[in-house]
Amino acid sequence: MSVLDKKRSHHHFFAFRWFYGPFGDIWEAWRLPRNRYVKPFFERIQRDTKHLIFDGIAPFVSSYKVDEIFLVASHNADLRPRNLECARCARGRKRGHTVCIAPARITTQKPRERERFMLTEYTTPGESVEVRDDESIYSLLTGRIARTGEDTVIAERKTAPGQWTKVTTGEFHNAVLAAAKGLIAFGINKGDAVTIFSTTRYEWGVLDFALAAIGAVNVPIYDTDSAAQAERILNDSDVKLAIADNRERFDRLDSVIDRCPSLKHILMLDSNAMGALEGLGVTVSDEELEARIDSVHADDLATIVYTSGSTGAPKGAELSHRNFISITRAGSLALHEIVLEDHPRLLLFLPLAHCFARFIQYASIASDDGVVGYLPDTKTLLPDLRSFEPTYLLGVPRVFEKVYNAASRKAGTGWKGRLFLKAAEAARDWSRMQQAGERPTAKQIAQHLSYEASVYRTVRSALGLRIRYVACGGAPLD
């Protein structure tokens, strides 16, 4: 705070905006000379949101003795204009402002209690699904080949921002078999634990099916886990082989290998681990591979998925092949319009170490013509969405906030910005009415159609022109 020359502070006011940064909530502040709309970067503050709201804003503003502040694109629910009392224009916002506030009179209103609606609860059992004793997760892939052949596109891998390479079902299957032979040659027996320590990428999917095919146990580790967290999981599940995607995660595993008695080898995908497995696999015959595949049964252990550890030490949940096959088939029937119909395309960037992402990957691969786009990171998410054109995707609130914030910044603070804010509030009201089973008035319908043409269609296009469904989890989507 001391970096500001307080003697000159009364000649300026400040612009604040909030956005979701890579490590949490970020506030940016600019010093704006009076009567000049320029934005020299002044100071970036990263603090806990609640602390900033109640303990940071008023002291920060009053210490600089500014005449007013200008809140720009504040997306935090507790700092929306309706929750702040504006001493200068209490009866309405000044033109071009979100809200202007005399710092000595800043008061926070009690936020409107969040309205809650009960989501539709289905109590009628869905259609029963059959899982034969001789099936495994690998059977989801071979079942698709039996129905549709090897020439359909099953996946796309990102080669550059906005660029994708198609992978046919036959190519994917051949990659799985090559990796499976390599794992056998590497000494991986049925029931041995193998860790994948990687972001979501094409090789993750191939290795997952290869491990399932030979009866090995996949023990994924979240790509953000520390070396200490990885060490505990490796020892708890007696991992024999670990596969990391890049040098950073390889080094995390390498730093603890001396304290993991069962861990014998670490491979790195960025150093052609898949090629190494394929090369080793030439020593394994087709008959040996087929015998291993035939030895795997539905009730064999398929994976151990560890909890995040937010409420204690991570705990491993053991899941069989039958678990995943049954939920994949039942889920596909329940969500048939999403994962089975009209050439479904899934852009997958959530961690495959999480059961939710893994289940939806299986559902796509088990469908007749579903395509999975594996996205290793979200640095170029918006261009990737537009180029891949998913029909459905999974995300967390942070991802959709990025889309919202990008649209808000593009709209600006003029009349387009005010139109965007009004459209956003109208969309929330429309959603509440739908969830409550209320019928909109003729005026509301006309307003909704107007915003559909001017705002909503443009925002949706940021997710790709073919997007139809979005699934969000992990936290409330406000």
XYZ file of C-alpha atoms in Angstrom:
478
model
C 0.000 0.000 0.000
C 2.879 2.352 0.719
C 3.892 2.459 -2.928
C 1.233 5.101 -3.586
C 2.161 8.723 -3.139
C -0.602 9.772 -0.766
C 0.034 13.464 -1.421
C -1.172 13.049 -4.968
C -3.859 10.471 -4.286
C -6.685 13.000 -4.212
C -6.048 13.740 -7.881
C -6.953 10.223 -8.909
C -9.593 7.608 -8.518
C -9.195 3.892 -8.896
C -10.568 1.149 -11.083
C -10.996 -2.301 -9.631
C -11.916 -5.509 -11.327
C -12.156 -9.062 -10.083
C -11.339 -12.168 -12.055
C -10.426 -15.784 -11.455
C -6.664 -16.097 -11.619
C -4.563 -19.245 -11.902
C -4.119 -19.415 -8.121
C -7.385 -18.001 -6.859
C -9.327 -14.757 -6.826
C -7.475 -11.725 -8.153
C -8.241 -8.059 -7.746
C -6.564 -5.632 -10.107
C -6.390 -1.946 -9.289
C -5.502 0.883 -11.639
C -4.896 4.534 -10.850
C -6.972 6.657 -13.196
C -6.153 10.389 -13.626
C -9.268 12.518 -13.549
C -10.949 13.229 -16.888
C -8.632 10.866 -18.713
C -9.630 7.297 -19.434
C -6.252 5.607 -19.287
C -5.381 2.410 -17.435
C -1.745 2.245 -16.387
C -1.294 -0.929 -14.371
C -0.960 0.053 -10.757
C -1.156 -2.861 -8.367
C -2.324 -6.455 -8.261
C -3.623 -7.873 -5.027
C -4.215 -11.558 -4.413
C -6.086 -12.302 -1.231
C -8.804 -14.511 0.111
C -12.103 -13.266 -1.321
C -14.043 -13.053 1.932
C -11.165 -11.323 3.699
C -10.863 -8.857 0.856
C -14.559 -8.047 0.848
C -14.949 -7.325 4.533
C -11.462 -6.325 5.665
C -9.710 -5.038 2.584
C -11.897 -2.750 0.521
C -12.789 0.018 2.970
C -9.316 0.341 4.596
C -7.680 0.194 1.182
C -9.825 2.976 -0.228
C -9.929 5.217 2.823
C -6.176 5.053 3.321
C -5.705 6.745 -0.029
C -8.364 9.388 0.567
C -9.729 9.148 -2.945
C -12.977 10.844 -3.882
C -14.586 7.832 -5.471
C -13.809 4.424 -6.830
C -14.960 2.839 -10.014
C -15.822 -0.862 -9.777
C -15.244 -2.492 -13.137
C -16.831 -5.842 -14.003
C -17.202 -7.051 -10.454
C -18.447 -10.633 -10.754
C -18.349 -11.556 -7.081
C -21.837 -12.105 -5.688
C -21.129 -10.176 -2.489
C -19.925 -7.108 -4.377
C -22.664 -6.741 -6.932
C -23.971 -3.179 -7.173
C -27.187 -4.028 -5.363
C -25.130 -4.951 -2.283
C -23.299 -1.616 -2.097
C -24.736 1.728 -1.061
C -23.597 4.523 -3.332
C -23.547 7.858 -1.507
C -23.164 9.889 -4.684
C -25.822 8.258 -6.831
C -27.864 6.129 -4.446
C -30.946 6.285 -6.648
C -29.204 4.952 -9.755
C -25.878 4.215 -11.312
C -23.977 6.985 -12.997
C -23.750 6.641 -16.729
C -20.777 4.486 -17.642
C -20.243 3.303 -14.083
C -21.040 0.037 -12.432
C -21.311 2.000 -9.199
C -19.480 4.954 -7.725
C -18.882 5.165 -4.000
C -17.627 7.799 -1.617
C -15.038 5.848 0.400
C -16.049 7.249 3.758
C -19.593 5.991 3.228
C -18.983 2.498 1.932
C -21.405 0.087 3.542
C -22.060 -3.497 2.631
C -25.665 -4.524 2.455
C -26.655 -7.970 3.604
C -26.518 -10.117 0.460
C -29.836 -11.385 -0.749
C -30.288 -14.899 0.513
C -29.457 -17.332 -2.237
C -32.569 -18.850 -3.688
C -32.482 -22.607 -3.686
C -34.486 -24.923 -5.862
C -34.803 -28.666 -5.556
C -33.481 -30.339 -8.662
C -35.601 -33.037 -10.209
C -35.040 -36.277 -8.330
C -35.588 -39.526 -10.185
C -36.708 -42.354 -7.935
C -37.819 -44.777 -10.628
C -35.045 -47.275 -11.395
C -33.597 -47.058 -14.876
C -33.316 -49.903 -17.307
C -31.293 -52.832 -16.016
C -27.976 -53.493 -17.711
C -26.187 -56.779 -18.076
C -22.468 -57.272 -17.440
C -21.141 -60.705 -18.318
C -18.540 -62.298 -16.065
C -15.990 -62.441 -18.896
C -16.177 -58.711 -19.663
C -13.720 -55.958 -18.703
C -13.400 -52.221 -19.327
C -11.461 -53.197 -22.453
C -14.684 -54.837 -23.687
C -16.231 -51.375 -24.101
C -13.736 -50.723 -26.880
C -13.984 -54.129 -28.550
C -17.771 -53.948 -28.391
C -17.736 -50.724 -30.393
C -15.415 -52.293 -32.983
C -17.764 -55.273 -33.311
C -20.733 -52.955 -33.944
C -19.245 -50.209 -36.130
C -15.900 -51.449 -37.427
C -12.479 -49.838 -37.202
C -12.892 -46.890 -39.576
C -15.028 -44.580 -37.425
C -13.288 -41.693 -35.669
C -13.100 -42.358 -31.946
C -10.743 -39.645 -30.700
C -8.903 -36.477 -31.652
C -5.574 -35.397 -30.216
C -4.461 -31.790 -30.032
C -1.363 -31.033 -32.117
C -1.348 -27.207 -31.804
C -3.711 -24.500 -30.535
C -6.929 -25.001 -32.465
C -5.567 -27.951 -34.463
C -6.590 -31.589 -34.052
C -5.595 -34.944 -35.529
C -8.296 -37.581 -35.975
C -7.767 -41.106 -34.597
C -9.867 -43.968 -35.945
C -11.170 -46.764 -33.767
C -8.717 -49.175 -35.404
C -5.753 -46.879 -34.752
C -6.794 -46.411 -31.140
C -7.211 -50.169 -30.698
C -3.803 -50.906 -32.222
C -2.193 -48.364 -29.866
C -3.901 -50.066 -26.901
C -2.664 -53.520 -27.947
C 0.892 -52.242 -28.527
C 0.952 -50.622 -25.078
C -0.528 -53.769 -23.496
C 2.218 -55.930 -24.996
C 4.837 -53.456 -23.791
C 3.462 -53.541 -20.263
C 3.593 -57.346 -20.257
C 7.184 -57.234 -21.510
C 7.943 -54.746 -18.746
C 6.972 -57.385 -16.203
C 3.483 -56.123 -15.321
C 1.400 -59.091 -14.192
C -2.299 -59.372 -13.600
C -3.196 -57.476 -10.407
C -0.031 -55.332 -10.418
C -0.589 -51.642 -9.695
C 0.532 -49.050 -12.256
C 0.281 -45.289 -11.735
C -0.499 -42.675 -14.377
C 0.665 -39.261 -13.140
C -0.418 -36.971 -15.934
C -2.825 -34.368 -17.181
C -5.655 -35.490 -19.447
C -4.160 -36.490 -22.795
C -4.564 -39.046 -25.547
C -1.913 -41.375 -24.092
C -3.813 -41.460 -20.786
C -6.806 -43.005 -22.540
C -4.666 -45.522 -24.423
C -2.819 -46.624 -21.274
C -6.065 -46.879 -19.314
C -7.507 -49.389 -21.784
C -4.174 -51.217 -22.089
C -3.999 -51.717 -18.316
C -7.611 -52.899 -18.250
C -6.955 -55.336 -21.079
C -4.150 -57.169 -19.243
C -5.756 -57.058 -15.791
C -3.359 -54.542 -14.229
C -4.702 -52.071 -11.665
C -4.701 -48.414 -12.698
C -3.824 -46.135 -9.750
C -4.062 -42.577 -11.101
C -2.555 -39.621 -9.259
C -3.905 -36.101 -9.706
C -1.491 -34.066 -11.787
C -1.407 -31.341 -9.115
C -0.389 -33.675 -6.267
C 2.919 -33.024 -4.525
C 5.770 -35.510 -4.258
C 4.749 -36.306 -0.661
C 1.145 -37.003 -1.691
C 2.311 -39.177 -4.565
C 4.654 -41.085 -2.244
C 1.822 -42.004 0.096
C -0.360 -43.294 -2.750
C 2.496 -45.225 -4.344
C 3.267 -47.013 -1.081
C -0.343 -47.520 -0.028
C -1.188 -49.370 -3.261
C 2.235 -51.008 -3.868
C 2.694 -49.432 -7.285
C 5.206 -51.301 -9.448
C 5.453 -48.932 -12.433
C 4.722 -45.193 -12.669
C 4.204 -43.225 -15.874
C 4.506 -39.417 -15.770
C 3.687 -37.065 -18.608
C 6.478 -34.474 -18.341
C 9.776 -33.708 -16.652
C 8.207 -31.843 -13.744
C 6.029 -34.732 -12.625
C 8.742 -37.255 -13.466
C 11.064 -35.417 -11.054
C 8.417 -35.483 -8.318
C 8.245 -39.265 -8.606
C 12.004 -39.640 -8.942
C 12.524 -37.678 -5.708
C 10.618 -40.313 -3.696
C 11.485 -43.541 -5.531
C 14.047 -44.485 -2.842
C 11.242 -44.410 -0.256
C 8.860 -46.527 -2.367
C 10.086 -50.152 -2.122
C 7.620 -51.551 -4.662
C 8.240 -48.889 -7.325
C 10.748 -50.258 -9.840
C 10.531 -47.977 -12.866
C 9.326 -44.533 -13.950
C 8.542 -43.712 -17.578
C 7.901 -40.293 -19.137
C 5.432 -39.763 -21.968
C 7.251 -36.690 -23.269
C 10.354 -38.861 -23.703
C 8.551 -41.357 -25.957
C 7.408 -43.792 -23.291
C 4.727 -45.077 -25.663
C 7.345 -45.797 -28.298
C 9.466 -47.624 -25.741
C 6.525 -49.812 -24.715
C 5.744 -50.555 -28.355
C 9.366 -51.548 -28.932
C 9.420 -53.856 -25.923
C 6.101 -55.364 -26.943
C 7.486 -57.003 -30.079
C 8.812 -59.759 -27.827
C 5.274 -60.648 -26.705
C 3.251 -62.879 -29.009
C -0.361 -62.324 -29.947
C -1.238 -65.608 -28.242
C 0.307 -64.491 -24.942
C -1.570 -61.210 -25.104
C -4.848 -62.957 -25.933
C -4.394 -65.366 -23.015
C -3.884 -62.419 -20.652
C -6.963 -60.628 -21.983
C -9.049 -63.770 -21.553
C -7.916 -64.089 -17.913
C -9.528 -60.801 -16.888
C -13.060 -60.975 -15.445
C -15.707 -58.454 -14.508
C -15.199 -58.736 -10.746
C -11.424 -58.277 -10.913
C -10.017 -55.078 -9.445
C -9.693 -52.462 -12.197
C -8.585 -49.298 -10.418
C -7.911 -47.672 -7.066
C -9.072 -44.058 -7.054
C -7.849 -41.894 -4.194
C -9.866 -39.081 -2.682
C -8.523 -35.543 -2.841
C -7.542 -35.527 0.838
C -9.368 -32.290 1.653
C -10.889 -33.819 4.815
C -8.000 -36.056 5.829
C -5.464 -38.430 4.360
C -6.477 -39.603 0.851
C -8.359 -42.884 0.896
C -8.280 -45.384 -1.948
C -11.597 -46.603 -3.356
C -11.339 -50.002 -5.062
C -13.481 -50.322 -8.193
C -13.953 -53.453 -10.268
C -14.448 -53.725 -14.010
C -18.100 -54.504 -13.346
C -18.475 -51.227 -11.445
C -17.371 -49.119 -14.377
C -19.054 -51.169 -17.113
C -22.434 -51.120 -15.361
C -22.395 -47.384 -14.631
C -21.191 -46.626 -18.156
C -24.002 -48.589 -19.763
C -26.670 -47.380 -17.328
C -25.451 -43.805 -17.627
C -25.448 -43.982 -21.417
C -29.086 -45.118 -21.389
C -30.083 -42.364 -18.972
C -28.156 -39.702 -20.919
C -28.715 -41.152 -24.374
C -29.535 -37.785 -25.959
C -26.142 -36.490 -24.774
C -23.700 -39.363 -25.271
C -25.361 -41.528 -27.928
C -27.376 -39.404 -30.351
C -26.589 -36.982 -33.180
C -22.824 -37.598 -33.551
C -21.733 -36.720 -29.996
C -18.395 -34.960 -29.508
C -16.799 -34.629 -26.069
C -14.000 -32.187 -25.284
C -12.319 -33.632 -22.197
C -10.009 -31.548 -20.033
C -11.067 -32.498 -16.504
C -8.535 -34.846 -14.857
C -8.994 -38.494 -15.797
C -7.768 -39.307 -12.291
C -11.337 -38.340 -11.314
C -14.094 -40.938 -11.788
C -16.466 -38.424 -13.387
C -14.151 -37.710 -16.332
C -13.214 -41.361 -16.669
C -16.828 -42.508 -16.732
C -17.781 -40.018 -19.450
C -14.703 -41.034 -21.471
C -15.864 -44.663 -21.308
C -19.390 -43.632 -22.313
C -18.077 -41.841 -25.386
C -15.787 -44.679 -26.443
C -18.536 -47.267 -25.878
C -20.971 -45.342 -28.097
C -21.311 -46.068 -31.809
C -19.798 -42.845 -33.149
C -18.749 -40.719 -30.149
C -15.506 -38.737 -30.412
C -13.289 -37.739 -27.483
C -11.026 -34.721 -27.808
C -8.222 -34.951 -25.238
C -7.137 -31.497 -24.045
C -3.990 -31.502 -21.841
C -4.500 -27.957 -20.504
C -6.894 -25.034 -20.730
C -4.407 -22.305 -21.653
C -6.025 -21.955 -25.082
C -9.439 -23.245 -24.068
C -11.609 -20.830 -26.057
C -9.821 -21.367 -29.409
C -9.817 -25.110 -28.741
C -13.559 -25.093 -28.057
C -14.281 -23.244 -31.273
C -12.058 -25.504 -33.381
C -13.128 -28.840 -31.878
C -16.838 -27.941 -31.760
C -17.997 -30.262 -28.939
C -21.636 -31.176 -28.557
C -21.157 -31.615 -24.805
C -18.445 -31.033 -22.273
C -17.685 -31.345 -18.572
C -16.364 -28.515 -16.481
C -16.152 -26.810 -13.133
C -17.425 -23.297 -12.310
C -13.967 -21.828 -12.863
C -14.028 -22.878 -16.522
C -17.394 -21.277 -17.196
C -16.388 -18.163 -15.283
C -13.548 -17.791 -17.781
C -16.072 -17.810 -20.602
C -18.331 -15.370 -18.740
C -15.466 -13.017 -17.905
C -14.174 -13.072 -21.476
C -17.634 -12.160 -22.769
C -17.987 -9.437 -20.131
C -14.631 -7.882 -21.015
C -15.520 -7.989 -24.697
C -18.786 -6.189 -23.973
C -16.894 -3.428 -22.142
C -18.349 -0.790 -19.829
C -20.475 1.209 -22.277
C -23.958 0.409 -23.522
C -22.862 -3.069 -24.590
C -21.650 -3.743 -21.072
C -24.941 -2.613 -19.570
C -26.828 -4.775 -22.066
C -24.677 -7.770 -21.128
C -25.340 -7.316 -17.392
C -29.087 -6.990 -17.962
C -29.098 -10.086 -20.180
C -27.163 -12.064 -17.567
C -29.640 -11.138 -14.828
C -32.557 -11.942 -17.116
C -31.025 -15.348 -17.851
C -30.796 -16.107 -14.130
C -34.438 -15.112 -13.648
C -35.466 -17.248 -16.620
C -33.597 -20.246 -15.192
C -35.210 -19.781 -11.779
C -38.642 -19.723 -13.369
C -37.941 -22.910 -15.302
C -36.710 -24.722 -12.201
C -39.710 -23.541 -10.200
C -42.123 -24.654 -12.938
C -43.427 -21.100 -13.499
C -44.702 -19.861 -16.856
C -43.073 -16.687 -18.153
C -45.179 -13.717 -19.166
C -45.421 -12.516 -22.759
C -43.099 -9.640 -21.894
C -40.501 -11.996 -20.418
C -40.680 -14.241 -23.490
C -40.158 -11.273 -25.784
C -37.243 -10.077 -23.646
C -35.695 -13.549 -23.671
C -35.938 -13.791 -27.461
C -34.344 -10.359 -27.790
C -31.413 -11.295 -25.547
C -31.120 -14.644 -27.374
C -30.452 -12.812 -30.634
C -28.204 -10.097 -29.198
C -26.271 -11.781 -26.353
C -26.913 -15.452 -25.570
C -26.156 -16.829 -29.024
C -22.820 -15.024 -29.067
C -21.838 -16.283 -25.621
C -22.777 -19.872 -26.500
C -20.707 -19.670 -29.664
C -17.621 -19.307 -27.453
C -18.197 -22.967 -26.509
C -18.356 -24.011 -30.156
C -21.139 -23.819 -32.701
C -22.407 -27.352 -31.990
C -22.576 -27.229 -28.172
C -25.820 -28.648 -26.767
C -25.079 -29.812 -23.218
C -22.779 -28.688 -20.422
C -22.233 -30.622 -17.206
C -20.761 -28.773 -14.234
C -19.638 -30.187 -10.896
C -17.301 -29.602 -7.988
C -18.927 -26.433 -6.613
C -22.167 -24.436 -6.899
C -22.697 -22.828 -10.291
C -24.031 -19.393 -9.361
